[in-house]
Coordinates of C-alpha atoms and ligand atoms in Angstrom, one line a residue:
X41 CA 45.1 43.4 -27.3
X42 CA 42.8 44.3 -30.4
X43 CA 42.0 47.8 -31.9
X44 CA 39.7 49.2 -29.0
X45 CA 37.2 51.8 -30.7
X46 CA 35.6 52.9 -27.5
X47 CA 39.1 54.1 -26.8
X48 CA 39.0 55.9 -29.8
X49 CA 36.1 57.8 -29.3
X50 CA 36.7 59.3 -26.4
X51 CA 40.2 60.3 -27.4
X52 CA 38.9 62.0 -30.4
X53 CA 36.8 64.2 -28.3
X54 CA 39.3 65.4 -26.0
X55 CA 42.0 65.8 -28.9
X56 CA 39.2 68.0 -31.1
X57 CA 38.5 69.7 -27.5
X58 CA 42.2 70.8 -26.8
X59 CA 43.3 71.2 -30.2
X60 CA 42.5 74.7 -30.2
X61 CA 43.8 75.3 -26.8
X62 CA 47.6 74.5 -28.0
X63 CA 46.8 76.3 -30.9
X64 CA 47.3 79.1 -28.5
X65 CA 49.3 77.5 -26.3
X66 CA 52.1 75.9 -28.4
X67 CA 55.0 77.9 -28.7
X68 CA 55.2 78.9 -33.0
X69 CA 57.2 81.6 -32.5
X70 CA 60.2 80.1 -34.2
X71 CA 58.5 78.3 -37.2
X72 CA 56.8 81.8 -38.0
X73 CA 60.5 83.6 -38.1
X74 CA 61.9 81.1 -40.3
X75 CA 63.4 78.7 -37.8
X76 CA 62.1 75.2 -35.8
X77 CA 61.9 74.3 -32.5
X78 CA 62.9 70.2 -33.0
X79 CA 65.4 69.6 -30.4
X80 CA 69.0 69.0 -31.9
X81 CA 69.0 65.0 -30.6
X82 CA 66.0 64.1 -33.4
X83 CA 67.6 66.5 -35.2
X84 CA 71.1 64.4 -35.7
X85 CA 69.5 61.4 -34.9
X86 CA 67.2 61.7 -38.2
X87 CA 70.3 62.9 -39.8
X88 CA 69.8 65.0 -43.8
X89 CA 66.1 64.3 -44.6
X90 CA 66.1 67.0 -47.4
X91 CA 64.3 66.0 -50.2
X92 CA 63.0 63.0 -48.9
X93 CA 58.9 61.7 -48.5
X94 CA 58.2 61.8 -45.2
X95 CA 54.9 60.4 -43.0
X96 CA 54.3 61.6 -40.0
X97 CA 51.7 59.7 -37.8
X98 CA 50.1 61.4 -35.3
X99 CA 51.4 64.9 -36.1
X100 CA 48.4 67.1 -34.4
X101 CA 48.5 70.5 -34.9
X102 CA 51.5 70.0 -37.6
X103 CA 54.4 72.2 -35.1
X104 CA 57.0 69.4 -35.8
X105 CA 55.5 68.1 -39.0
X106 CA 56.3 71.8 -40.2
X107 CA 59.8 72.0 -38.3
X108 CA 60.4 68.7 -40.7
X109 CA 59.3 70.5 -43.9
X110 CA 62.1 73.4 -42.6
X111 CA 64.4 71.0 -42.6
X112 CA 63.8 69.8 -45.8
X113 CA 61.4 66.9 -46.2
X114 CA 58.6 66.6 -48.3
X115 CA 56.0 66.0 -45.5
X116 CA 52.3 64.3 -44.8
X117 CA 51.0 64.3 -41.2
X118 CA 48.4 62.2 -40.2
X119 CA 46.1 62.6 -37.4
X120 CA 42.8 61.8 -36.3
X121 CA 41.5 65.4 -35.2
X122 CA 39.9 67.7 -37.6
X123 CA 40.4 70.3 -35.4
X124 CA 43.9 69.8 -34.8
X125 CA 44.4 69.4 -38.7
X126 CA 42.4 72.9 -39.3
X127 CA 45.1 74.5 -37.2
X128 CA 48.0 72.6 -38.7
X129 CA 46.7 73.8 -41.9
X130 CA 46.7 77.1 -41.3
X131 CA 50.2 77.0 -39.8
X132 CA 51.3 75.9 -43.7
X133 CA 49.8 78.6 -44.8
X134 CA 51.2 81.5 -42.4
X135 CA 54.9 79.6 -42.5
X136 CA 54.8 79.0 -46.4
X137 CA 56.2 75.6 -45.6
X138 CA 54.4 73.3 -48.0
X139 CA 52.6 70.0 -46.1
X140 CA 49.5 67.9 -46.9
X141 CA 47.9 66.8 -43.5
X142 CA 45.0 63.4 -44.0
X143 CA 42.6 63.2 -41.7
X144 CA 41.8 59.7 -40.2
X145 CA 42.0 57.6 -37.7
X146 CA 46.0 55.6 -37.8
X147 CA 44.0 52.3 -38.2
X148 CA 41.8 53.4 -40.8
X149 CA 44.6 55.2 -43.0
X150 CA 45.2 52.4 -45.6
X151 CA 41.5 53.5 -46.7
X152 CA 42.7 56.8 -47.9
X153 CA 46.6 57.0 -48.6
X154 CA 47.9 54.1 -50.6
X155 CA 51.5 55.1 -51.3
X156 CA 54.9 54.2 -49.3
X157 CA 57.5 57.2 -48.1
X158 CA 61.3 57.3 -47.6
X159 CA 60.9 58.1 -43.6
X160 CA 57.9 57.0 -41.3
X161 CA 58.4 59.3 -38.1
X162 CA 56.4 59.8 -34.8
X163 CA 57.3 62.0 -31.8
X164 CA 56.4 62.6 -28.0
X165 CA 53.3 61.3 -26.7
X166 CA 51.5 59.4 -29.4
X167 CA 52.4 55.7 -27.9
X168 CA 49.5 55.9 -25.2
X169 CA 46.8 56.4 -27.6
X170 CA 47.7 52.9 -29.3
X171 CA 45.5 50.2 -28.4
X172 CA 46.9 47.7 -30.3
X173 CA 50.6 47.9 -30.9
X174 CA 51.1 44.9 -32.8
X175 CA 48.6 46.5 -35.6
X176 CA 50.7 49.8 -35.4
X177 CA 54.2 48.0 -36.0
X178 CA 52.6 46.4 -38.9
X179 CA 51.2 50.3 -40.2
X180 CA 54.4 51.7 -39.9
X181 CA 56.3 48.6 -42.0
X182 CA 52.8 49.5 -44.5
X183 CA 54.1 53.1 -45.0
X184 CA 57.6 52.5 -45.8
X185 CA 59.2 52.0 -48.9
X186 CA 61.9 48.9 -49.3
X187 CA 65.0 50.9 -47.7
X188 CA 62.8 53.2 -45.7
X189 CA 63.7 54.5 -41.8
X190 CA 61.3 54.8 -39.5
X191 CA 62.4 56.9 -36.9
X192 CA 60.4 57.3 -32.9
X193 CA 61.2 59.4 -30.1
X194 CA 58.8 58.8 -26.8
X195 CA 58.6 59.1 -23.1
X196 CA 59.5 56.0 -21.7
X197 CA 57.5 53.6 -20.6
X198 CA 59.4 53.0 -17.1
X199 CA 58.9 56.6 -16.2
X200 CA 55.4 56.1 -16.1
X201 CA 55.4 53.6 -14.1
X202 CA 55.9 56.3 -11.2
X203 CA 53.3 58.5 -9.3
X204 CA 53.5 62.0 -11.5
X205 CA 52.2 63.6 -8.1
X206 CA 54.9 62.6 -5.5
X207 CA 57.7 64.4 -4.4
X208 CA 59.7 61.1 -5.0
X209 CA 59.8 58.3 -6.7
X210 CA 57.1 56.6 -5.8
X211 CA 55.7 53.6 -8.2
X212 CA 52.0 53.7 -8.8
X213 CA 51.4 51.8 -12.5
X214 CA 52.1 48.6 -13.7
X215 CA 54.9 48.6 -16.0
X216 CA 53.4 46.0 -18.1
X217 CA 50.1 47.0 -20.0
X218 CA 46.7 46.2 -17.9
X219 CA 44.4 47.8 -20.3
X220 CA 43.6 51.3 -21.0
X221 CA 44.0 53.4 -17.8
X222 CA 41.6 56.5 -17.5
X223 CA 42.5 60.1 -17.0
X224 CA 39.0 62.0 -15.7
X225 CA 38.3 65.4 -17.0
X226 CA 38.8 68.4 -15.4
X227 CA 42.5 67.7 -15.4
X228 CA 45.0 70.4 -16.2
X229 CA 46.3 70.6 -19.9
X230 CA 49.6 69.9 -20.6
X231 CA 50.2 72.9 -22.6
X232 CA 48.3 75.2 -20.5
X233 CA 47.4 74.1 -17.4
X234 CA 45.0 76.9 -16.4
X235 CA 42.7 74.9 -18.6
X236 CA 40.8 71.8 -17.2
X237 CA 39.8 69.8 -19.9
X238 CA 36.2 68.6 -20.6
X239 CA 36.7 65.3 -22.1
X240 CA 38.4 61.9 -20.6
X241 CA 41.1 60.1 -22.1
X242 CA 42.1 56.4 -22.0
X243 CA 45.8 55.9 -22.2
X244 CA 47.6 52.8 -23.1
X245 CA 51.0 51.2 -21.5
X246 CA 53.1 49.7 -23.9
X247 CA 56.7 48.4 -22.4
X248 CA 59.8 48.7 -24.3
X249 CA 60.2 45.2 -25.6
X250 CA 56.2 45.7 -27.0
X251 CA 57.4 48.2 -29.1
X252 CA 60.5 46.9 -30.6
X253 CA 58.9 43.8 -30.7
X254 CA 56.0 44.9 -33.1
X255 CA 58.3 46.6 -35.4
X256 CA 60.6 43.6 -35.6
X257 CA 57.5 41.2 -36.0
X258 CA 56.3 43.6 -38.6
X259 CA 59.9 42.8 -40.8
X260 CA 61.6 46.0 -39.4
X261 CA 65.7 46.1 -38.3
X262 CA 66.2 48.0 -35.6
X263 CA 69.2 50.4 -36.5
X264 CA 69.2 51.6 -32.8
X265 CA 67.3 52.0 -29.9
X266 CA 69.0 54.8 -27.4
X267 CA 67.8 55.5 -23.9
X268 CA 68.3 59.4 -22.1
X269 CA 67.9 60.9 -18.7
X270 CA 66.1 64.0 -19.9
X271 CA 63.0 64.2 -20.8
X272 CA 61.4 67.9 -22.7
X273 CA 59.0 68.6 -19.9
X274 CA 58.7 68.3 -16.2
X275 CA 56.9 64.5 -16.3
X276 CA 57.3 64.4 -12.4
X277 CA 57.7 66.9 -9.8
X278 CA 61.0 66.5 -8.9
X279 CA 62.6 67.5 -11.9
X280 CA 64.8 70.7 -12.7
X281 CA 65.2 72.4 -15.7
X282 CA 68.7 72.8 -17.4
X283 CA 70.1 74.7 -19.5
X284 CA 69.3 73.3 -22.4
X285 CA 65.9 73.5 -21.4
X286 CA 65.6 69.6 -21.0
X287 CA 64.3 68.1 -17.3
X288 CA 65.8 65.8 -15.5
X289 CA 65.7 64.1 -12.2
X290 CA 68.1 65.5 -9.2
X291 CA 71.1 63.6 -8.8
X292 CA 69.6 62.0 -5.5
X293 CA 67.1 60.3 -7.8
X294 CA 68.5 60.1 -10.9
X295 CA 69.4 56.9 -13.1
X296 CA 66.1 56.1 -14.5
X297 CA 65.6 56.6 -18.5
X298 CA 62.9 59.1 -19.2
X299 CA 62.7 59.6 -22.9
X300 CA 64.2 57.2 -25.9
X301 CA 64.3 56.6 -29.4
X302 CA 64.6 53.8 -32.0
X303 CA 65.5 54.0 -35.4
X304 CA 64.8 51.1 -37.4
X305 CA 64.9 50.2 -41.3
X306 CA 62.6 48.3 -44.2
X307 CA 64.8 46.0 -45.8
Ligands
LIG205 C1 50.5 64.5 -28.0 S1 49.8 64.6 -29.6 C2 51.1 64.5 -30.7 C3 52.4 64.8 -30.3 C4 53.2 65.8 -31.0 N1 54.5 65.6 -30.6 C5 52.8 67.2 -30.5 O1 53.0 67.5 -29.3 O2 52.3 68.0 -31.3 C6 49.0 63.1 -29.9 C7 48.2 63.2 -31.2 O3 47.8 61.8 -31.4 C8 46.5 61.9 -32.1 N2 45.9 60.6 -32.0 C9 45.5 59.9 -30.9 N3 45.0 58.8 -31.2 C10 45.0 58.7 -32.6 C11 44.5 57.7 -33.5 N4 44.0 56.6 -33.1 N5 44.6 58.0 -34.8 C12 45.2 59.1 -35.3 N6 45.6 60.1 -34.4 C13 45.5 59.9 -33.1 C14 45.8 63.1 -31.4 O4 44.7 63.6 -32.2 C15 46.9 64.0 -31.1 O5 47.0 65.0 -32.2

């Protein structure tokens, strides 16, 4: 599939649209009191990033690009939404935690940062947006310097293959990628769903094997790839909350991997 610019569009309108919404609506309570809110599984998985150049694709309003800088990276985000990037920015500010967020679409951004960085890393819903994967396992090998990790954590892609409004489990998509599927407006938020959005969106499918595949076309080793049954928010309507504040299915259902992560290195 090739870099689909429609799909682009109309993704940058809802993103600038709801950017401001989660400005409200994200939880920042702990980054302003001198903590983070990264949950402890990226956390060890990444393992001791201090002091080392880190990208972050895709890092919206900057919530875990910031946690990142806590923890002792030197960070960059990157994200296509000014708006999103204006709130981000302001977060820096009001935390003190140094960042430099760059504007521009991922497929565009070898126009404006030409340099490499010790960690490429991408988090939680930024997979669907992709409309060529191929060209993004390429941009992450771009970005990393010889020795470099790139590290991902995502939902994953055999959840959504199930009906997100069923009781059960009840498959409605194709697991392997038909083209860009479109979500209407006036749809709930995810972060606050008392607001119906304005904009469409056109999300992308990408199965497992796509995605290690790119990165290991693109010259990457995969260090690991790891698979869970909890996933950080309640993807279908079945699923309880534990104490950890991680959802998973009931035990009835259970046995399908929600979320997973891959760590894989420049050699
Ligand atoms: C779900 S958010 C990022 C996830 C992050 N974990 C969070 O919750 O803050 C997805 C982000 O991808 C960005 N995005 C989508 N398509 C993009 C593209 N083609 N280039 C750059 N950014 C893009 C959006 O602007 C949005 O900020």
């Amino acid at each position: 599939m090739a870099r689909d610019f429609e799909a682009e569009r109309v993704n940058l309108r809802h993103w600038d649209e709801v950017a401001p919404v989660h400005g409200q609506a994200y939880d920042t309570s702990a980054l302003l009191s001198g903590g983070h809110r990264l949950d402890p599984v990226q956390v060890a998985e990444l393992g001791d990033i201090r002091g080392k150049r880190l990208l972050h694709l895709q890092c919206h309003i900057g919530t875990d690009t910031l946690a990142l800088a806590r923890l002792g990276a030197s960070v960059t985000g990157v994200d296509f939404s000014g708006r999103s990037l204006e709130i981000a920015r302001d977060l820096s500010a009001r935390t003190g935690l140094p960042a430099r967020f760059v504007e521009s679409p991922l497929f565009d951004l070898q126009g404006v940062l030409d340099e490499t960085f010790d960690i490429v890393y991408t988090s939680i819903g930024v997979l669907c947006w992709i409309s060529d994967i191929d060209m993004w396992g390429r941009l992450v090998a771009r970005y990393l310097a010889p020795g470099g990790t790139f590290y991902i954590m995502e939902s994953h892609p055999f959840m959504n293959v199930f009906d997100d409004e069923a009781d059960g489990l009840r498959v409605r998509n194709a697991y392997f990628p038909s083209g860009p599927v479109e979500w209407p407006a006036d749809f709930p938020d995810y972060a606050d769903g008392s607001y119906l959005t304005k904009n469409p969106m056109l999300e992308f499918q990408w199965p497992l094997s796509r995605i290690a595949g790119a990165l290991i076309d693109a010259g990457l080793s995969i260090r690991f790839l790891h698979e869970f049954d909890f996933i950080h928010w309640k993807a279908l309507p079945a699923m309880v909350c534990g104490e950890d504040g991680m959802w998973r299915l009931p035990e009835a259902l259970a046995g399908i991997p929600l979320l997973f992560s891959l760590k894989a290195e420049k050699p």
